[in-house]
Each structure stands twice: as C-alpha cells, then as structure tokens.
Tab-separated table of C-alpha atoms in Angstrom:
chain	number	residue	atom	x	y	z
N	30	UNK	CA	103.898	77.068	94.623
N	31	UNK	CA	102.808	75.264	97.876
N	32	UNK	CA	106.701	75.236	99.658
N	33	UNK	CA	106.436	78.851	99.958
N	34	UNK	CA	103.671	79.031	101.960
N	35	UNK	CA	104.383	77.062	104.625
N	36	UNK	CA	105.186	78.743	107.862
N	37	UNK	CA	108.848	77.232	108.274
N	38	UNK	CA	109.877	78.899	104.903
N	39	UNK	CA	112.381	81.823	105.515
N	40	UNK	CA	111.218	84.800	103.269
N	41	UNK	CA	114.377	86.452	105.071
N	42	UNK	CA	117.006	83.780	103.061
N	43	UNK	CA	114.873	83.660	99.949
N	44	UNK	CA	115.270	87.589	100.195
N	45	UNK	CA	119.345	87.410	100.567
N	46	UNK	CA	120.154	84.536	98.186
N	47	UNK	CA	118.079	85.212	95.185
N	48	UNK	CA	119.454	87.202	92.450
N	49	UNK	CA	117.418	90.463	91.946
N	50	UNK	CA	116.888	91.722	88.336
N	51	UNK	CA	118.547	95.176	86.806
N	52	UNK	CA	116.864	98.244	87.256
N	53	UNK	CA	117.437	98.927	83.603
N	54	UNK	CA	115.210	95.866	82.283
N	55	UNK	CA	112.383	96.890	84.859
N	56	UNK	CA	112.862	100.349	83.011
N	57	UNK	CA	113.080	99.096	79.629
N	58	UNK	CA	109.448	97.118	80.523
N	59	UNK	CA	107.685	100.313	81.142
N	60	UNK	CA	109.236	102.222	78.242
N	61	UNK	CA	108.177	99.836	76.007
N	62	UNK	CA	104.505	99.909	77.492
N	63	UNK	CA	104.771	103.519	77.635
N	64	UNK	CA	105.539	103.499	73.813
N	65	UNK	CA	102.861	101.588	72.574
N	66	UNK	CA	100.079	102.381	75.051
N	67	UNK	CA	99.352	106.389	74.800
N	68	UNK	CA	96.193	105.844	75.362
N	69	UNK	CA	96.864	104.201	79.357
N	70	UNK	CA	98.422	107.356	80.310
N	71	UNK	CA	95.395	109.108	80.740
N	72	UNK	CA	93.503	108.918	84.166
N	73	UNK	CA	94.816	106.946	87.456
N	74	UNK	CA	97.692	104.244	86.356
N	75	UNK	CA	98.019	101.236	87.787
N	76	UNK	CA	100.844	98.905	87.833
N	77	UNK	CA	100.272	95.057	89.093
N	78	UNK	CA	103.178	92.738	89.705
N	79	UNK	CA	102.217	89.412	90.326
N	80	UNK	CA	103.686	86.820	92.035
N	81	UNK	CA	105.784	89.318	93.957
N	82	UNK	CA	107.538	87.053	95.900
N	83	UNK	CA	109.703	89.423	98.662
N	84	UNK	CA	108.744	92.393	96.347
N	85	UNK	CA	112.208	92.821	94.248
N	86	UNK	CA	110.206	94.115	91.479
N	87	UNK	CA	107.372	95.721	92.932
N	88	UNK	CA	109.647	97.704	94.929
N	89	UNK	CA	111.662	99.066	92.294
N	90	UNK	CA	108.605	99.851	90.179
N	91	UNK	CA	107.599	102.039	93.283
N	92	UNK	CA	110.940	103.390	94.185
N	93	UNK	CA	112.559	104.094	91.482
N	94	UNK	CA	110.664	103.766	88.516
N	95	UNK	CA	107.766	105.496	89.393
N	96	UNK	CA	105.474	105.337	86.611
N	97	UNK	CA	102.428	103.747	88.008
N	98	UNK	CA	100.071	105.977	90.601
N	99	UNK	CA	99.161	103.047	92.420
N	100	UNK	CA	101.187	99.926	92.561
N	101	UNK	CA	100.165	97.114	93.802
N	102	UNK	CA	102.343	93.211	94.988
N	103	UNK	CA	100.720	90.023	94.709
N	104	UNK	CA	101.547	86.764	95.619
N	105	UNK	CA	99.100	83.718	96.797
N	106	UNK	CA	101.474	82.880	100.052
N	107	UNK	CA	100.708	84.971	103.543
N	108	UNK	CA	104.119	84.591	104.446
N	109	UNK	CA	105.486	86.588	101.325
N	110	UNK	CA	103.190	88.871	101.613
N	111	UNK	CA	103.696	89.567	105.313
N	112	UNK	CA	107.926	89.690	104.080
N	113	UNK	CA	106.420	92.728	101.976
N	114	UNK	CA	104.315	94.366	104.294
N	115	UNK	CA	107.135	94.050	106.874
N	116	UNK	CA	109.810	95.981	104.156
N	117	UNK	CA	107.344	98.522	103.522
N	118	UNK	CA	107.197	99.389	107.093
N	119	UNK	CA	110.645	99.387	107.220
N	120	UNK	CA	111.470	101.865	104.752
N	121	UNK	CA	111.097	105.540	104.490
N	122	UNK	CA	108.619	106.433	101.759
N	123	UNK	CA	108.109	109.829	102.872
N	124	UNK	CA	110.327	111.688	99.748
N	125	UNK	CA	108.464	109.395	97.332
N	126	UNK	CA	105.698	111.894	95.946
N	127	UNK	CA	103.791	109.911	93.748
N	128	UNK	CA	101.508	106.540	93.794
N	129	UNK	CA	100.233	104.282	96.543
N	130	UNK	CA	101.883	101.002	97.739
N	131	UNK	CA	99.818	97.918	98.381
N	132	UNK	CA	100.360	94.769	98.816
N	133	UNK	CA	97.249	91.894	98.384
N	134	UNK	CA	97.493	87.737	98.665
N	135	UNK	CA	96.045	86.596	95.730
N	136	UNK	CA	96.483	83.390	93.196
N	137	UNK	CA	97.145	84.857	89.966
N	138	UNK	CA	94.513	83.052	88.274
N	139	UNK	CA	91.880	84.984	90.530
N	140	UNK	CA	93.084	88.296	90.065
N	141	UNK	CA	89.301	89.305	88.896
N	142	UNK	CA	88.705	89.256	92.448
N	143	UNK	CA	90.866	91.762	93.419
N	144	UNK	CA	90.928	94.032	90.744
N	145	UNK	CA	88.038	95.595	88.689
N	146	UNK	CA	87.755	94.923	85.080
N	147	UNK	CA	89.741	96.986	82.667
N	148	UNK	CA	91.613	98.934	85.212
N	149	UNK	CA	95.137	97.589	84.668
N	150	UNK	CA	97.787	99.287	82.840
N	151	UNK	CA	100.943	97.259	83.283
N	152	UNK	CA	100.722	93.583	84.987
N	153	UNK	CA	104.148	92.386	85.227
N	154	UNK	CA	105.361	88.825	86.831
N	155	UNK	CA	108.929	87.436	87.441
N	156	UNK	CA	110.078	84.316	87.988
N	157	UNK	CA	106.593	83.104	88.673
N	158	UNK	CA	104.742	82.402	85.806
N	159	UNK	CA	105.818	78.623	85.184
N	160	UNK	CA	103.735	77.715	88.239
N	161	UNK	CA	100.563	79.232	86.731
N	162	UNK	CA	97.520	77.569	85.099
N	163	UNK	CA	98.462	79.171	82.330
N	164	UNK	CA	94.984	79.954	80.424
N	165	UNK	CA	92.815	81.027	82.965
N	166	UNK	CA	95.904	83.481	83.998
N	167	UNK	CA	96.180	84.920	80.301
N	168	UNK	CA	92.098	85.191	80.578
N	169	UNK	CA	91.895	86.917	83.563
N	170	UNK	CA	95.150	88.938	82.501
N	171	UNK	CA	92.960	89.665	79.252
N	172	UNK	CA	90.085	90.869	82.083
N	173	UNK	CA	91.595	93.127	84.148
N	174	UNK	CA	93.978	94.894	81.798
N	175	UNK	CA	92.946	98.027	80.287
N	176	UNK	CA	92.923	98.487	76.221
N	177	UNK	CA	96.439	98.255	74.979
N	178	UNK	CA	97.451	97.433	78.303
N	179	UNK	CA	100.836	95.645	78.680
N	180	UNK	CA	101.372	91.960	80.121
N	181	UNK	CA	105.040	91.265	80.725
N	182	UNK	CA	106.883	88.306	82.341
N	183	UNK	CA	109.928	87.021	82.756
N	184	UNK	CA	112.555	84.605	84.486
N	185	UNK	CA	116.180	83.353	84.948
N	186	UNK	CA	116.754	79.593	85.369
N	187	UNK	CA	120.101	77.060	85.597
N	188	UNK	CA	123.339	79.647	86.444
N	189	UNK	CA	126.320	79.301	84.716
N	190	UNK	CA	129.871	79.475	86.377
N	191	UNK	CA	131.680	81.499	83.417
N	192	UNK	CA	135.256	81.932	85.198
N	193	UNK	CA	136.446	81.806	88.565
N	194	UNK	CA	138.845	84.662	90.109
N	195	UNK	CA	141.082	83.199	92.968
N	196	UNK	CA	142.692	84.885	95.944
N	197	UNK	CA	145.848	86.814	93.874
N	198	UNK	CA	143.248	88.141	90.962
N	199	UNK	CA	144.037	85.406	88.293
N	200	UNK	CA	140.450	84.546	86.710
N	201	UNK	CA	140.399	81.383	84.983
N	202	UNK	CA	137.581	79.756	82.880
N	203	UNK	CA	135.363	77.240	83.618
N	204	UNK	CA	135.138	74.564	81.853
N	205	UNK	CA	131.039	74.976	80.582
N	206	UNK	CA	130.709	71.382	79.835
N	207	UNK	CA	132.253	70.023	82.911
N	208	UNK	CA	129.794	72.487	85.063
N	209	UNK	CA	126.636	71.349	83.452
N	210	UNK	CA	127.281	67.736	84.320
N	211	UNK	CA	127.807	69.005	87.883
N	212	UNK	CA	124.474	70.955	87.754
N	213	UNK	CA	122.247	68.818	85.619
N	214	UNK	CA	123.031	65.603	88.181
N	215	UNK	CA	122.648	67.222	91.500
N	216	UNK	CA	119.839	69.921	90.330
N	217	UNK	CA	118.148	67.324	88.122
N	218	UNK	CA	119.385	63.685	89.091
N	219	UNK	CA	116.589	61.482	90.338
N	220	UNK	CA	119.034	61.018	93.522
N	221	UNK	CA	119.320	64.447	93.868
N	222	UNK	CA	117.044	67.187	93.775
N	223	UNK	CA	115.442	65.862	90.466
N	224	UNK	CA	112.266	64.254	92.434
N	225	UNK	CA	111.593	67.181	94.652
N	226	UNK	CA	110.667	69.927	91.895
N	227	UNK	CA	107.561	70.258	91.602
N	228	UNK	CA	105.674	69.748	87.945
N	229	UNK	CA	104.843	70.657	85.228
N	230	UNK	CA	106.142	74.193	86.432
N	231	UNK	CA	109.324	73.361	87.009
N	232	UNK	CA	109.767	71.645	83.243
N	233	UNK	CA	108.009	74.655	82.034
N	234	UNK	CA	110.855	76.776	83.681
N	235	UNK	CA	113.828	74.680	82.821
N	236	UNK	CA	112.435	74.689	78.858
N	237	UNK	CA	111.546	78.104	78.724
N	238	UNK	CA	107.551	77.555	78.380
N	239	UNK	CA	108.044	76.663	74.868
N	240	UNK	CA	104.979	74.841	75.130
N	241	UNK	CA	103.238	77.325	76.606
N	242	UNK	CA	101.920	80.067	73.839
N	243	UNK	CA	100.442	83.044	74.302
N	244	UNK	CA	97.109	83.310	72.937
N	245	UNK	CA	96.716	85.458	70.008
N	246	UNK	CA	93.112	86.353	69.890
N	247	UNK	CA	93.932	88.132	73.261
N	248	UNK	CA	97.088	89.584	73.052
N	249	UNK	CA	99.210	91.385	70.227
N	250	UNK	CA	102.542	92.771	69.376
N	251	UNK	CA	104.079	90.049	71.250
N	252	UNK	CA	107.818	90.451	71.762
N	253	UNK	CA	110.576	87.698	73.205
N	254	UNK	CA	113.848	87.358	73.752
N	255	UNK	CA	115.713	84.313	74.900
N	256	UNK	CA	119.433	84.295	76.510
N	257	UNK	CA	121.838	81.110	76.974
N	258	UNK	CA	124.823	82.241	78.507
N	259	UNK	CA	126.000	78.292	78.076
N	260	UNK	CA	125.629	78.716	74.389
N	261	UNK	CA	126.426	82.072	73.659
N	262	UNK	CA	128.919	83.296	76.387
N	263	UNK	CA	128.878	86.397	78.221
N	264	UNK	CA	127.104	89.125	76.437
N	265	UNK	CA	127.697	92.368	77.809
N	266	UNK	CA	124.362	94.517	76.392
N	267	UNK	CA	121.491	92.221	77.228
N	268	UNK	CA	118.599	93.398	78.549
N	269	UNK	CA	117.933	90.590	80.739
N	270	UNK	CA	121.257	89.580	82.400
N	271	UNK	CA	121.490	88.659	85.452
N	272	UNK	CA	125.129	88.182	86.915
N	273	UNK	CA	126.720	87.736	90.621
N	274	UNK	CA	130.370	86.883	92.302
N	275	UNK	CA	129.724	84.212	94.366
N	276	UNK	CA	131.417	81.757	96.435
N	277	UNK	CA	130.322	78.390	97.095
N	278	UNK	CA	128.847	79.446	99.815
N	279	UNK	CA	126.586	81.608	98.368
N	280	UNK	CA	125.903	79.362	95.520
N	281	UNK	CA	124.236	76.796	98.461
N	282	UNK	CA	122.484	79.594	99.789
N	283	UNK	CA	121.052	80.031	97.051
N	284	UNK	CA	120.520	75.949	96.206
N	285	UNK	CA	118.837	76.861	99.843
N	286	UNK	CA	115.945	79.173	98.673
N	287	UNK	CA	114.419	76.489	96.216
N	288	UNK	CA	111.427	75.108	96.728
N	289	UNK	CA	112.688	71.324	95.733
N	290	UNK	CA	115.299	72.270	98.625
N	291	UNK	CA	112.433	72.531	100.821
N	292	UNK	CA	110.782	69.843	99.589
N	293	UNK	CA	114.080	67.850	100.245
N	294	UNK	CA	114.336	68.044	103.763
N	295	UNK	CA	110.674	68.083	104.755
N	296	UNK	CA	110.233	64.802	103.195
N	297	UNK	CA	113.666	63.666	104.646
N	298	UNK	CA	113.037	64.647	108.100
N	299	UNK	CA	109.818	62.212	107.961
N	300	UNK	CA	111.677	59.501	106.608
N	301	UNK	CA	114.347	59.562	109.255
N	302	UNK	CA	112.559	60.519	112.515
N	303	UNK	CA	116.283	61.125	114.081
N	304	UNK	CA	116.826	64.016	111.876
N	305	UNK	CA	115.800	67.344	113.088
N	306	UNK	CA	116.885	69.979	110.908
N	307	UNK	CA	119.145	70.251	107.384
N	308	UNK	CA	122.067	69.963	109.241
N	309	UNK	CA	121.525	66.553	110.324
N	310	UNK	CA	121.179	65.029	107.075
N	311	UNK	CA	123.594	62.326	105.751
N	312	UNK	CA	125.303	63.316	101.879
N	313	UNK	CA	123.468	66.419	102.402
N	314	UNK	CA	123.151	67.631	98.397
N	315	UNK	CA	124.234	71.277	98.790
N	316	UNK	CA	127.850	70.040	100.522
N	317	UNK	CA	128.084	67.274	97.715
N	318	UNK	CA	127.468	69.357	95.058
N	319	UNK	CA	129.853	71.827	96.792
N	320	UNK	CA	132.415	69.113	97.034
N	321	UNK	CA	132.226	68.152	93.464
N	322	UNK	CA	132.479	71.745	92.130
N	323	UNK	CA	135.755	71.667	93.970
N	324	UNK	CA	136.936	68.181	93.226
N	325	UNK	CA	136.564	68.637	88.914
N	326	UNK	CA	136.574	72.180	88.577
N	327	UNK	CA	139.167	73.293	91.347
N	328	UNK	CA	136.828	75.647	93.016
N	329	UNK	CA	137.766	76.441	96.231
N	330	UNK	CA	135.577	77.994	98.985
N	331	UNK	CA	138.005	81.604	98.783
N	332	UNK	CA	137.100	81.800	95.401
N	333	UNK	CA	134.716	83.908	93.405
N	334	UNK	CA	132.597	82.573	90.615
N	335	UNK	CA	131.239	84.590	87.506
N	336	UNK	CA	127.911	83.286	87.947
N	337	UNK	CA	125.121	84.141	84.587
N	338	UNK	CA	121.690	82.960	84.523
N	339	UNK	CA	119.772	81.730	81.398
N	340	UNK	CA	116.777	84.379	80.705
N	341	UNK	CA	113.531	85.260	78.659
N	342	UNK	CA	111.186	87.462	78.565
N	343	UNK	CA	107.661	88.079	76.596
N	344	UNK	CA	106.279	91.559	76.507
N	345	UNK	CA	102.755	91.660	75.051
N	346	UNK	CA	99.817	94.244	74.722
N	347	UNK	CA	96.096	93.536	75.015
N	348	UNK	CA	93.724	93.164	71.835
C-alpha cells in the first residue's frame, strides 16, 4: 500500500483516527493458538505481527497479552516502522519481565528474508491482508511458521451508524438504508473516493476476501467468522466487535486516514496548481459527506453516533 509509505503521510493522524481492536479478541486468538498448539509451548516463543502499521496489535501482544518471548512488528512502510519505534521509545516497559519487542521493515511476501524457517509460533495480520499477494504470502507464512503454528488475520470495513445520541440524551435509531446510500455514494462512487482506492485490494476488503481461499494443502483447522451489523444489528457478544462513539468530525478524521483520501488529495493538487492543501479543495468530499448526513439523517455536529464496523477473522494451523 504505497499511500502509507510516502513521507507526507501522517502516522499520528492515522493512529488517532483509526479504531483499535478489542484486547479480548487478541487474547482469544492467542488462546486459540495455545489450545491447539501444545508443541509450540517448548523453547523460545515468537509472535510476528505483519502489516503492523502503528502497532495497534503489536503493542498489546507485548504489553498486555505477554504470550511470546519475542514479539516482532513488521511493516513495508518505513514511516510506520519509525512511528512504532518512536512510540516504543516513549513508553516505560521496565515492568514487563517477559519478552523482547522489535520492529522490522519488510513486505509480507518476504518474511522469510527476515525470519528463519519454522521459527514463528503465531503470525498475525490486522487490516492488511487484502493488500498482499495472497498465494506468495500463504507460502512464506507456511515456511516461517513452526509445526502447528497459527496464522491469524482479520479486518474491519464499512462502518455502520446504528443510532445517534442527542445532547439531551435522547437516542434516535438511524435509517440504515439511507445511511448506506450516503456511505456507498461517497466511499465508492465514481465522482467521489471510488477511483482512488487501490485495486484489487479494496474490493478484497469490501467482499471479505471471498475470492481468496486459505490453501488447505498448507493449512488446516480453519476457523472464520463474519459479522455484518447492517444485517445483524448490534450483537453484544461478537468476538471481533469494533464500536466507537463518534461525532461527524471524528468520522471526517477517519475518512482522512484512508489511503483513497491521500490519493484524492495528491491527485487533486496535481490537477489544480493553485491547491496547496486539502483545505483549498472545492467540494471537499468529507465535508460533502457530513453535510448530507445532516441533511438526510438529521445528524448534527454535536450529536454522538454509535458506529459499528463489519468484521471478519480467519484462524488456521500450519499443516
């Protein structure tokens, strides 16, 4: 994903705008791995978080979960790795008695250039798998995982506004059909963000990677689970439930963390020499989205929206 590798990309904005993952889900992944992989409990345990971004999974694995002796965060973007290292240097890890934490720059398909064969117990990837060259990744993951090692990847997509809380505390349900019309228009419409998504990655994400199958000659005991709040509603006990309370400004910040947004701004600036920043763009897409949310759904800037993402996760054991 080239947009996240440019020097102009703000890792701080990305880190603040993006939702994080429930610690309970990360613990579920580790417990699933440990329960079905007793052989990997011997010797030095190694956990690798590929596509680590700003470390939203890597740091919890090291700080709270504390399963592995060595935890690695890996990302192809130098600016992401620098952000992780800066965060690591700013933290006090003196009370953590188990494990080492290290960040490395590498592509998912080149992990065997970084890690020895059959050296990794747990390989995780959050919100990144859709960008990979999938067959190459599966093959290299199989190479570096120990016997019975675990491959776990998951992602979120297409947030749904379930309800709105007004300043007086009144909770109003949102018409999901109207919301999805607005969301799809601005996110995927040809006149809006649609042309700026890198493909086929975004379509893989949008379709829950339905056309990408985990090769059963390399992996077994495959577990997968999909959650779609636009269909299922608010399900309290979902393992991978990502929920936030957002204003329209928070939603705008999230849109401004998208790879498509960064490409949209850069290409608009190139096409219009007088535009030096996003603030100079006429008919700025995030502003138009917010305006239509207010016009059609009655959501005002002071309102708090209950936002829940569609999610899916995949767990598999190395054969």
